[in-house]
Amino acid sequence: MGEALQSMAGLSVPVEQWSQIQQDYLQQATALWNQALEKPDQLHPSDRRFAAPEWSSNPASAFMASMYLLNAQTLKRMADSVTGGDLKSRERIRFAVQQWVDAASPSNYLALNPEAQKKALDTHGESLTQGMQLLLNDIRQGHVSQTDESVFEVGRNVATTEGAVVYENPFFQLIEYKPLTAKVYERPFLLVPPCINKYYILDLQPDNSLIRYAVSQGHRVFVVSWVNADESLEKASWDDYIEQGVMKAMSVVQDISGSQRINALGFCIGGTLVATAAAVLARRGEKPLASLTLLTAFLDFCNTGTLDLFVDEPMVQLREVTIGERGPQGGGLMKGSELAATFSFLRANDLVWNYVVGNYLKGEKPPAFDLLYWNADSTNLPGPMYCWYLRNTYLENNLVKPDAVTVCGEPLDLRLLDMPTFIYGSREDHIVPWDSAYASTRVVSGPKTFVLGASGHIAGVINPPEKRKRSFWTTPEGQALPATAQAWMATAEEHPGSWWTTWSTWLADQGGAQVAAPKQLGSRQYPVIEPAPGRYVLRKV
């Protein structure tokens, strides 16, 4: 903590830049004041938060919004001008200033928001009543509603692809999906989603389900549905999630299908888990994966984006002595609500204040949106597992260092991943920056394909071909992957639409021969336990 305070103490704004910022601010503030006095009807704050006509038609509100934008711009210039200390300290100042600026917007307060005030008058106060009811409901459920959660129900109108749970242990249920084709590829396909959210991000609706798409392409699909951890797992470790989670899922898929070689996909932290499990097995002389797909996943935590601001030695030690193995109870739970709040405040205007204004000030129930319903359905993590992950990835980046850590009794070396690997990154990803996704091409040693999609961490991945949305970039045919992401982007070829079709063609090449589709799910050793989506996904935090 002393080092952190010392680093902050060394920060300052150079006098010349400070003077220039002051001078610019005074000139712009004076110009705004004069415009407000002489031509108030020409004040039009250029920000979507103030786009409603009530802001421009009220001179006082227009001036207030304009001054807010000028103040925000000046504060951010000051934060950008800070020198001294280390890079993380300067980035933390920028982040803190951005959070304060976002929270201070006059649109966030009823007394300063003319649009919300007009609606209250027009509805004779009904909008305020509705807003208070929505606020009380959100207090009860423990998070700000980003969608109308009453519209959705897991298994009824999300996560509806037909299948069955064929195996379960305390960590996960394994779901096998009913084939949609007469023949399937002989090598089964195992999907491992992130354990910090529910698996059905890959199966929201029939028309945007990656699971259903893979099934329709002739793959025999299995999916890990992680449990929402409770007190029974509060001492579970990273090794447990590797051995009892991913490696067990691989083994069961092998037994049910009769194929010793399988294809696997890992999404986000699911990709980190799959890669770690495969490297552990490779160290033991076992290579069950015929191919690996990594979707917006870290192997090399060289650039962790904004999340890096939250992680340092004091923070990790605090977690370790509270919910980690060093804690008074030898474990605990990392609450899903804490993780969800952290991710939301990475984009506070879009994922927090937008809903504060709409839900509470204007009394408008947010529209139904399946992706945001999933986003609110968070999960807890075992404290020791979470602490190990924090220290060895975000803090010390040990996974990429050969033999730097031991997992399940084996020195970890990701260079042992020599299977064909398809690596996908999203260009606007704020959780796994795309250059970090690209860095995986320097880690795995087998044949690799890299594809970059448009949009962010989730929207970039969930982009079915039928929507004809966005675009993606690939390596020119015959060209080797360059050493850096920037060099790759300089020659990458852009294509309209979804990257799914390119990936599907690649995955088909890894599937082996086509055989008759199974008539029943599971096997004699692993009979059907219950229909998909199973019980685990229904457990709330």
Coordinates of C-alpha atoms in Angstrom, one line a residue:
M1 CA 0.0 0.0 0.0
G2 CA 2.9 2.3 0.8
E3 CA 4.3 1.8 -2.7
A4 CA 0.9 2.7 -4.2
L5 CA 0.7 5.9 -2.2
Q6 CA 4.3 6.8 -3.0
S7 CA 3.5 6.4 -6.7
M8 CA 0.4 8.6 -6.5
A9 CA 2.4 11.2 -4.6
G10 CA 4.7 11.6 -7.5
L11 CA 2.0 12.6 -9.9
S12 CA 1.6 16.2 -11.2
V13 CA 0.5 18.3 -14.1
P14 CA 3.3 20.3 -15.7
V15 CA 2.9 24.1 -15.1
E16 CA 2.8 25.0 -18.8
Q17 CA 0.1 22.5 -19.6
W18 CA -1.9 23.5 -16.5
S19 CA -1.7 27.2 -17.7
Q20 CA -2.8 26.3 -21.2
I21 CA -5.8 24.2 -19.9
Q22 CA -6.8 27.1 -17.7
Q23 CA -6.6 29.6 -20.5
D24 CA -8.5 27.4 -22.9
Y25 CA -11.2 26.8 -20.3
L26 CA -11.7 30.5 -19.5
Q27 CA -12.0 31.3 -23.3
Q28 CA -14.5 28.6 -23.9
A29 CA -16.5 29.3 -20.8
T30 CA -16.6 33.0 -21.7
A31 CA -17.8 32.2 -25.2
L32 CA -20.5 29.9 -23.8
W33 CA -21.7 32.6 -21.4
N34 CA -21.8 35.2 -24.1
Q35 CA -23.7 32.9 -26.4
A36 CA -26.2 32.1 -23.6
L37 CA -26.9 35.8 -23.2
E38 CA -27.0 36.8 -26.9
K39 CA -28.2 33.7 -28.8
P40 CA -29.5 31.2 -26.3
D41 CA -31.6 29.5 -29.0
Q42 CA -28.3 28.4 -30.7
L43 CA -27.0 26.4 -27.7
H44 CA -27.3 22.7 -28.7
P45 CA -25.3 20.4 -26.4
S46 CA -23.6 17.8 -28.7
D47 CA -24.1 14.7 -26.7
R48 CA -26.8 12.0 -27.0
R49 CA -27.6 12.4 -23.3
F50 CA -28.9 15.8 -24.1
A51 CA -30.5 15.0 -27.5
A52 CA -34.1 15.4 -26.3
P53 CA -35.7 18.7 -27.5
E54 CA -36.3 19.7 -23.8
W55 CA -32.6 20.3 -23.4
S56 CA -32.2 22.7 -26.3
S57 CA -35.6 24.5 -25.9
N58 CA -34.8 25.5 -22.3
P59 CA -31.9 28.0 -22.4
A60 CA -31.0 27.3 -18.8
S61 CA -30.8 23.6 -19.3
A62 CA -28.9 24.0 -22.6
F63 CA -26.3 26.3 -20.9
M64 CA -26.0 23.8 -18.0
A65 CA -25.5 20.9 -20.3
S66 CA -23.0 22.8 -22.4
M67 CA -21.0 23.9 -19.3
Y68 CA -21.1 20.3 -18.0
L69 CA -19.6 19.1 -21.3
L70 CA -16.9 21.8 -21.1
N71 CA -16.1 20.9 -17.5
A72 CA -15.9 17.2 -18.4
Q73 CA -13.6 17.9 -21.3
T74 CA -11.3 20.1 -19.1
L75 CA -11.2 17.5 -16.3
K76 CA -10.2 14.8 -18.8
R77 CA -7.6 17.0 -20.3
M78 CA -6.1 17.5 -16.9
A79 CA -6.1 13.8 -16.2
D80 CA -4.4 13.1 -19.6
S81 CA -1.8 15.7 -18.7
V82 CA -0.7 14.1 -15.5
T83 CA 3.0 13.0 -15.5
G84 CA 5.2 11.2 -13.0
G85 CA 4.4 7.9 -11.1
D86 CA 3.9 4.7 -13.1
L87 CA 1.5 4.1 -16.0
K88 CA -1.1 2.3 -14.0
S89 CA -1.4 5.2 -11.5
R90 CA -1.9 7.6 -14.4
E91 CA -4.5 5.3 -15.9
R92 CA -6.3 5.0 -12.6
I93 CA -6.6 8.8 -12.4
R94 CA -8.1 8.9 -15.9
F95 CA -10.5 6.1 -15.0
A96 CA -11.5 7.8 -11.7
V97 CA -12.1 11.1 -13.5
Q98 CA -14.2 9.4 -16.2
Q99 CA -16.3 7.8 -13.5
W100 CA -16.8 11.1 -11.7
V101 CA -17.6 12.9 -14.9
D102 CA -20.1 10.3 -16.0
A103 CA -21.8 10.3 -12.6
A104 CA -22.0 14.2 -12.5
S105 CA -24.0 14.6 -15.7
P106 CA -27.1 16.8 -15.1
S107 CA -29.1 14.2 -17.0
N108 CA -28.7 11.8 -14.0
Y109 CA -30.6 14.0 -11.6
L110 CA -34.3 14.8 -11.6
A111 CA -33.9 18.4 -10.5
L112 CA -31.6 19.0 -13.4
N113 CA -33.2 16.9 -16.2
P114 CA -35.9 18.9 -18.1
E115 CA -36.9 15.8 -20.1
A116 CA -37.7 13.8 -17.0
Q117 CA -39.4 16.8 -15.5
K118 CA -41.7 17.3 -18.5
K119 CA -42.6 13.7 -18.5
A120 CA -43.5 13.9 -14.8
L121 CA -45.8 16.9 -15.6
D122 CA -47.3 15.2 -18.7
T123 CA -48.1 12.0 -16.8
H124 CA -49.3 13.9 -13.6
G125 CA -46.5 12.3 -11.6
E126 CA -47.2 8.8 -12.8
S127 CA -43.7 8.5 -14.3
L128 CA -42.2 9.3 -10.9
T129 CA -44.4 6.6 -9.3
Q130 CA -43.3 4.1 -11.9
G131 CA -39.7 5.1 -11.4
M132 CA -39.9 4.6 -7.7
Q133 CA -41.4 1.2 -8.1
L134 CA -38.6 0.2 -10.6
L135 CA -36.0 1.5 -8.1
L136 CA -37.5 -0.5 -5.2
N137 CA -37.6 -3.6 -7.4
D138 CA -33.9 -3.2 -8.4
I139 CA -33.0 -2.7 -4.7
R140 CA -34.7 -6.0 -3.9
Q141 CA -33.0 -7.9 -6.7
G142 CA -29.6 -6.3 -6.1
H143 CA -28.8 -4.7 -9.5
V144 CA -29.9 -2.1 -11.9
S145 CA -32.3 -3.6 -14.5
Q146 CA -30.9 -3.3 -18.0
T147 CA -33.8 -5.2 -19.6
D148 CA -37.3 -6.3 -18.8
E149 CA -36.3 -9.5 -17.0
S150 CA -39.9 -10.7 -16.6
V151 CA -40.1 -11.4 -20.3
F152 CA -37.5 -14.2 -20.3
E153 CA -37.3 -17.6 -18.7
V154 CA -34.4 -20.0 -19.2
G155 CA -35.6 -23.1 -20.9
R156 CA -38.8 -21.4 -22.2
N157 CA -37.6 -18.6 -24.5
V158 CA -33.8 -18.6 -24.0
A159 CA -31.6 -21.7 -24.0
T160 CA -34.2 -23.7 -25.9
T161 CA -32.0 -25.9 -28.2
E162 CA -33.1 -29.5 -27.6
G163 CA -30.8 -31.7 -25.6
A164 CA -30.2 -33.4 -22.3
V165 CA -27.9 -33.4 -19.3
V166 CA -25.9 -36.6 -19.5
Y167 CA -23.4 -36.1 -16.7
E168 CA -23.1 -33.9 -13.6
N169 CA -20.8 -33.4 -10.7
P170 CA -20.5 -30.6 -8.1
F171 CA -18.8 -28.3 -10.7
F172 CA -20.8 -28.7 -13.9
Q173 CA -23.5 -30.4 -15.9
L174 CA -22.6 -31.8 -19.3
I175 CA -25.3 -31.2 -21.9
E176 CA -25.5 -33.2 -25.2
Y177 CA -27.7 -31.7 -28.0
K178 CA -30.0 -33.6 -30.3
P179 CA -28.5 -33.9 -33.8
L180 CA -30.3 -31.9 -36.6
T181 CA -28.6 -33.8 -39.4
A182 CA -28.8 -37.5 -40.5
K183 CA -25.0 -37.7 -40.2
V184 CA -22.5 -36.1 -37.8
Y185 CA -18.8 -35.7 -37.8
E186 CA -17.0 -38.6 -36.0
R187 CA -15.2 -36.2 -33.7
P188 CA -17.5 -34.6 -31.1
F189 CA -17.4 -30.9 -30.3
L190 CA -17.1 -29.7 -26.7
L191 CA -17.9 -26.1 -25.8
V192 CA -16.6 -24.6 -22.6
P193 CA -18.2 -21.2 -21.8
P194 CA -17.0 -18.8 -19.1
C195 CA -17.7 -19.8 -15.6
I196 CA -18.4 -16.2 -14.5
N197 CA -21.7 -16.2 -16.5
K198 CA -24.2 -18.8 -17.6
Y199 CA -23.6 -20.9 -20.7
Y200 CA -26.7 -19.8 -22.6
I201 CA -25.0 -16.8 -24.1
L202 CA -24.2 -19.4 -26.7
D203 CA -27.9 -20.4 -27.0
L204 CA -30.0 -17.2 -26.6
Q205 CA -32.5 -17.6 -29.4
P206 CA -32.8 -20.2 -32.2
D207 CA -31.7 -17.5 -34.7
N208 CA -28.6 -16.4 -32.8
S209 CA -27.6 -19.6 -31.1
L210 CA -24.0 -20.7 -31.7
I211 CA -24.8 -24.0 -30.2
R212 CA -27.7 -24.6 -32.6
Y213 CA -25.6 -23.4 -35.5
A214 CA -22.9 -25.9 -34.7
V215 CA -25.5 -28.7 -34.4
S216 CA -27.0 -27.7 -37.7
Q217 CA -23.6 -27.9 -39.3
G218 CA -23.4 -31.6 -38.5
H219 CA -21.4 -31.6 -35.2
R220 CA -22.2 -33.7 -32.2
V221 CA -22.3 -31.0 -29.7
F222 CA -21.6 -31.1 -25.9
V223 CA -21.6 -28.0 -23.6
V224 CA -20.4 -27.5 -20.1
S225 CA -23.0 -25.8 -17.9
W226 CA -21.0 -24.5 -14.9
V227 CA -22.7 -24.5 -11.5
N228 CA -23.4 -21.2 -9.7
A229 CA -21.0 -21.8 -6.8
D230 CA -22.4 -21.8 -3.3
E231 CA -20.9 -22.5 0.2
S232 CA -20.3 -26.1 -0.7
L233 CA -17.6 -25.0 -3.2
E234 CA -16.1 -22.1 -1.2
K235 CA -12.8 -23.9 -0.9
A236 CA -12.6 -25.1 -4.6
S237 CA -9.4 -24.2 -6.4
W238 CA -8.3 -23.5 -10.0
D239 CA -7.0 -27.1 -10.1
D240 CA -10.5 -28.4 -9.2
Y241 CA -12.0 -26.5 -12.2
I242 CA -9.3 -28.0 -14.4
E243 CA -9.4 -31.6 -13.1
Q244 CA -13.0 -31.9 -12.1
G245 CA -14.3 -29.5 -14.7
V246 CA -12.8 -29.3 -18.1
M247 CA -10.7 -32.5 -18.0
K248 CA -13.6 -34.5 -16.7
A249 CA -15.9 -33.1 -19.4
M250 CA -13.4 -34.1 -22.1
S251 CA -13.2 -37.6 -20.6
V252 CA -17.0 -38.1 -20.5
V253 CA -17.4 -36.8 -24.1
Q254 CA -14.7 -39.3 -25.2
D255 CA -16.6 -42.1 -23.4
I256 CA -20.0 -41.2 -24.7
S257 CA -18.9 -40.7 -28.3
G258 CA -16.4 -43.5 -28.5
S259 CA -13.9 -41.1 -30.1
Q260 CA -10.6 -40.5 -28.4
R261 CA -10.1 -37.3 -30.3
I262 CA -12.4 -34.4 -29.8
N263 CA -12.7 -30.8 -30.9
A264 CA -13.1 -28.1 -28.2
L265 CA -14.0 -24.5 -28.0
G266 CA -13.4 -22.1 -25.1
F267 CA -15.0 -18.7 -24.7
C268 CA -13.4 -16.0 -22.6
I269 CA -12.1 -17.6 -19.3
G270 CA -13.5 -20.8 -20.8
G271 CA -10.7 -20.6 -23.3
T272 CA -8.1 -20.1 -20.6
L273 CA -9.5 -23.2 -18.8
V274 CA -9.5 -25.4 -21.9
A275 CA -6.0 -24.4 -22.9
T276 CA -4.7 -25.0 -19.4
A277 CA -6.4 -28.4 -19.2
A278 CA -5.0 -29.4 -22.6
A279 CA -1.5 -28.4 -21.6
V280 CA -1.7 -30.4 -18.4
L281 CA -2.9 -33.5 -20.3
A282 CA -0.1 -32.9 -22.9
R283 CA 2.4 -32.9 -20.0
R284 CA 1.0 -36.3 -19.0
G285 CA 1.4 -37.6 -22.6
E286 CA -2.3 -37.3 -23.4
K287 CA -3.6 -35.3 -26.4
P288 CA -7.4 -35.6 -26.6
L289 CA -7.9 -32.4 -28.6
A290 CA -8.0 -32.6 -32.4
S291 CA -8.5 -28.9 -32.6
L292 CA -9.0 -25.9 -30.3
T293 CA -11.1 -22.8 -30.9
L294 CA -10.5 -19.7 -28.7
L295 CA -13.1 -17.0 -28.6
T296 CA -12.1 -13.7 -27.1
A297 CA -9.9 -15.5 -24.7
F298 CA -6.6 -14.7 -22.9
L299 CA -3.6 -17.0 -22.9
D300 CA -1.1 -14.2 -22.7
F301 CA -2.4 -11.5 -20.3
C302 CA 0.0 -8.9 -21.8
N303 CA -2.7 -6.3 -22.2
T304 CA -5.8 -6.6 -20.0
G305 CA -7.3 -3.3 -20.9
T306 CA -9.2 -1.3 -18.3
L307 CA -9.5 -4.3 -16.0
D308 CA -5.8 -4.0 -15.2
L309 CA -6.6 -0.8 -13.2
F310 CA -8.3 -2.9 -10.6
V311 CA -5.5 -5.5 -10.1
D312 CA -2.4 -4.9 -8.1
E313 CA -0.5 -6.7 -5.3
P314 CA -2.5 -5.1 -2.4
M315 CA -5.8 -5.8 -4.0
V316 CA -4.9 -9.5 -4.7
Q317 CA -3.5 -10.0 -1.2
L318 CA -6.7 -8.5 0.2
R319 CA -8.8 -11.1 -1.7
E320 CA -6.4 -13.9 -0.7
V321 CA -6.7 -13.1 3.0
T322 CA -10.5 -12.7 2.9
I323 CA -11.9 -15.3 0.4
G324 CA -8.8 -17.2 -0.6
E325 CA -7.0 -20.1 1.0
R326 CA -5.3 -17.7 3.4
G327 CA -8.6 -16.4 4.7
P328 CA -10.0 -17.1 8.1
Q329 CA -12.3 -19.8 6.7
G330 CA -9.8 -21.1 4.2
G331 CA -12.1 -19.9 1.4
G332 CA -15.2 -18.0 0.5
L333 CA -17.2 -16.8 -2.5
M334 CA -16.5 -14.1 -5.0
K335 CA -20.0 -12.7 -5.4
G336 CA -21.3 -12.5 -9.0
S337 CA -22.9 -9.2 -8.2
E338 CA -19.5 -7.7 -7.5
L339 CA -18.1 -8.9 -10.8
A340 CA -21.2 -7.7 -12.7
A341 CA -20.9 -4.3 -11.2
T342 CA -17.3 -4.1 -12.1
F343 CA -18.0 -4.9 -15.8
S344 CA -20.9 -2.5 -15.9
F345 CA -18.8 0.4 -14.7
L346 CA -16.3 -0.2 -17.4
R347 CA -19.0 1.4 -19.6
A348 CA -20.8 3.4 -17.0
N349 CA -22.8 5.7 -19.3
D350 CA -24.1 2.8 -21.4
L351 CA -24.6 0.1 -18.7
V352 CA -25.4 2.2 -15.5
W353 CA -26.5 5.8 -15.9
N354 CA -28.5 5.2 -19.1
Y355 CA -30.7 2.9 -17.0
V356 CA -30.8 5.1 -13.9
V357 CA -32.3 7.9 -16.1
G358 CA -34.7 5.7 -18.1
N359 CA -35.8 3.4 -15.3
Y360 CA -36.0 5.8 -12.3
L361 CA -36.2 9.4 -13.6
K362 CA -38.5 8.7 -16.5
G363 CA -40.3 5.6 -15.1
E364 CA -39.7 3.6 -18.3
K365 CA -39.2 -0.2 -18.0
P366 CA -36.2 -1.1 -20.2
P367 CA -37.0 -3.0 -23.4
A368 CA -36.7 -6.8 -23.5
F369 CA -33.2 -7.8 -24.8
D370 CA -32.0 -11.4 -24.4
L371 CA -28.3 -10.6 -24.3
L372 CA -28.8 -8.1 -21.4
Y373 CA -31.0 -10.6 -19.6
W374 CA -28.1 -13.1 -19.7
N375 CA -25.7 -10.3 -18.7
A376 CA -27.7 -9.8 -15.5
D377 CA -27.8 -13.5 -14.7
S378 CA -24.4 -13.6 -12.9
T379 CA -22.7 -16.4 -11.0
N380 CA -20.5 -16.7 -7.9
L381 CA -17.0 -18.1 -8.0
P382 CA -15.1 -20.0 -5.3
G383 CA -12.7 -17.6 -3.6
P384 CA -9.5 -19.7 -3.8
M385 CA -10.1 -20.4 -7.5
Y386 CA -10.7 -16.7 -8.2
C387 CA -7.6 -15.6 -6.2
W388 CA -5.3 -18.1 -8.0
Y389 CA -6.7 -16.8 -11.3
L390 CA -6.1 -13.1 -10.4
R391 CA -2.6 -13.6 -9.2
N392 CA -1.4 -15.9 -12.0
T393 CA -3.0 -14.1 -14.9
Y394 CA -3.9 -10.4 -14.4
L395 CA -1.2 -9.7 -11.8
E396 CA 1.8 -11.9 -12.8
N397 CA 0.9 -13.3 -16.3
N398 CA 2.4 -16.7 -15.3
L399 CA 0.4 -19.0 -17.6
V400 CA 2.4 -17.9 -20.6
K401 CA 5.8 -18.5 -18.8
P402 CA 6.9 -22.1 -19.4
D403 CA 6.8 -24.1 -16.1
A404 CA 6.2 -21.0 -14.0
V405 CA 3.2 -22.5 -12.3
T406 CA 2.1 -26.0 -11.4
V407 CA -1.5 -27.1 -12.3
C408 CA -2.9 -30.4 -11.2
G409 CA 0.6 -31.5 -10.2
E410 CA 2.1 -30.7 -13.6
P411 CA 4.4 -27.8 -14.6
L412 CA 2.3 -25.8 -17.1
D413 CA 3.7 -25.1 -20.6
L414 CA 1.2 -23.8 -23.1
R415 CA 3.7 -24.4 -25.9
L416 CA 2.6 -28.0 -25.8
L417 CA -0.6 -26.9 -27.5
D418 CA 0.3 -28.2 -30.9
M419 CA -3.2 -28.9 -32.3
P420 CA -4.8 -26.7 -35.0
T421 CA -6.1 -23.6 -33.3
F422 CA -8.7 -21.1 -34.4
I423 CA -8.3 -17.8 -32.6
Y424 CA -11.0 -15.1 -32.6
G425 CA -10.8 -11.6 -31.3
S426 CA -13.3 -8.7 -31.3
R427 CA -12.1 -5.3 -32.4
E428 CA -13.9 -3.2 -29.8
D429 CA -13.5 -5.7 -27.0
H430 CA -13.0 -3.9 -23.6
I431 CA -12.5 -7.1 -21.6
V432 CA -10.1 -9.0 -23.9
P433 CA -8.4 -6.4 -26.1
W434 CA -8.1 -7.9 -29.6
D435 CA -4.3 -7.5 -29.6
S436 CA -4.2 -9.8 -26.5
A437 CA -6.4 -12.3 -28.3
Y438 CA -3.9 -12.1 -31.2
A439 CA -1.0 -12.7 -28.8
S440 CA -2.3 -16.3 -28.4
T441 CA -0.9 -16.9 -31.9
R442 CA 2.6 -16.6 -30.4
V443 CA 1.8 -19.0 -27.6
V444 CA 0.4 -22.1 -29.3
S445 CA 2.7 -24.1 -31.5
G446 CA 0.4 -25.8 -33.9
P447 CA -1.2 -24.5 -37.1
K448 CA -3.2 -21.4 -36.3
T449 CA -5.9 -19.3 -37.9
F450 CA -6.7 -15.8 -36.6
V451 CA -9.9 -13.9 -37.3
L452 CA -10.9 -10.5 -36.1
G453 CA -14.6 -9.6 -35.8
A454 CA -16.3 -6.2 -35.5
S455 CA -18.0 -5.0 -32.3
G456 CA -17.3 -6.0 -28.7
H457 CA -16.7 -8.9 -26.3
I458 CA -20.2 -10.5 -26.7
A459 CA -21.9 -8.8 -29.7
G460 CA -18.9 -9.6 -31.9
V461 CA -19.1 -13.3 -31.0
I462 CA -22.8 -13.6 -31.3
N463 CA -23.2 -12.6 -34.9
P464 CA -25.1 -15.3 -36.9
P465 CA -24.8 -15.2 -40.7
E466 CA -28.5 -14.7 -41.3
K467 CA -28.4 -11.3 -39.7
R468 CA -25.9 -10.0 -42.4
K469 CA -24.4 -7.6 -39.8
R470 CA -21.0 -6.3 -39.2
S471 CA -17.8 -7.5 -40.8
F472 CA -14.7 -9.5 -40.1
W473 CA -11.0 -9.6 -41.1
T474 CA -8.8 -12.5 -42.1
T475 CA -5.2 -13.2 -43.0
P476 CA -4.6 -13.0 -46.8
E477 CA -4.3 -16.4 -48.3
G478 CA -0.7 -17.8 -48.2
Q479 CA 0.5 -15.1 -45.8
A480 CA 2.1 -16.1 -42.5
L481 CA 0.9 -14.5 -39.2
P482 CA 3.1 -11.5 -38.4
A483 CA 4.6 -11.1 -35.0
T484 CA 2.3 -8.2 -33.9
A485 CA -1.4 -7.5 -34.1
Q486 CA -0.7 -4.1 -35.7
A487 CA 1.3 -5.7 -38.5
W488 CA -1.4 -8.3 -39.0
M489 CA -4.1 -5.5 -39.3
A490 CA -2.0 -3.6 -41.9
T491 CA -2.6 -6.4 -44.4
A492 CA -5.8 -8.1 -43.2
E493 CA -8.7 -8.5 -45.6
E494 CA -12.1 -7.3 -44.6
H495 CA -15.3 -9.3 -45.4
P496 CA -18.9 -8.4 -44.9
G497 CA -21.1 -10.4 -42.5
S498 CA -20.4 -13.0 -40.0
W499 CA -17.1 -14.8 -39.2
W500 CA -19.2 -18.0 -38.3
T501 CA -19.1 -19.3 -41.8
T502 CA -15.3 -19.1 -42.0
W503 CA -15.0 -20.8 -38.7
S504 CA -17.5 -23.5 -39.7
T505 CA -15.5 -24.4 -42.8
W506 CA -12.3 -24.6 -40.6
L507 CA -14.1 -26.7 -38.0
A508 CA -15.5 -29.1 -40.6
D509 CA -11.9 -29.9 -41.7
Q510 CA -11.2 -31.0 -38.1
G511 CA -14.3 -33.1 -37.7
G512 CA -13.1 -36.3 -39.4
A513 CA -15.4 -38.6 -41.4
Q514 CA -19.2 -38.3 -41.2
V515 CA -21.1 -41.1 -39.4
A516 CA -24.7 -41.8 -38.7
A517 CA -26.1 -39.5 -36.0
P518 CA -26.8 -41.1 -32.7
K519 CA -30.4 -42.0 -32.1
Q520 CA -30.2 -41.5 -28.4
L521 CA -28.4 -39.0 -26.2
G522 CA -25.8 -40.1 -23.7
S523 CA -24.8 -43.7 -23.4
R524 CA -25.4 -46.8 -21.2
Q525 CA -22.7 -45.6 -18.8
Y526 CA -24.0 -42.0 -19.0
P527 CA -27.8 -42.1 -19.3
V528 CA -29.9 -38.9 -19.6
I529 CA -30.4 -37.2 -16.3
E530 CA -32.8 -34.5 -17.3
P531 CA -33.7 -32.3 -20.3
A532 CA -31.6 -29.3 -21.2
P533 CA -31.0 -26.7 -20.0
G534 CA -30.7 -28.6 -16.7
R535 CA -30.9 -27.5 -13.1
Y536 CA -27.5 -25.8 -12.6
V537 CA -28.2 -22.9 -15.0
L538 CA -31.4 -22.1 -13.1
R539 CA -29.6 -21.4 -9.8
K540 CA -29.5 -17.7 -9.1
V541 CA -26.9 -15.7 -7.1

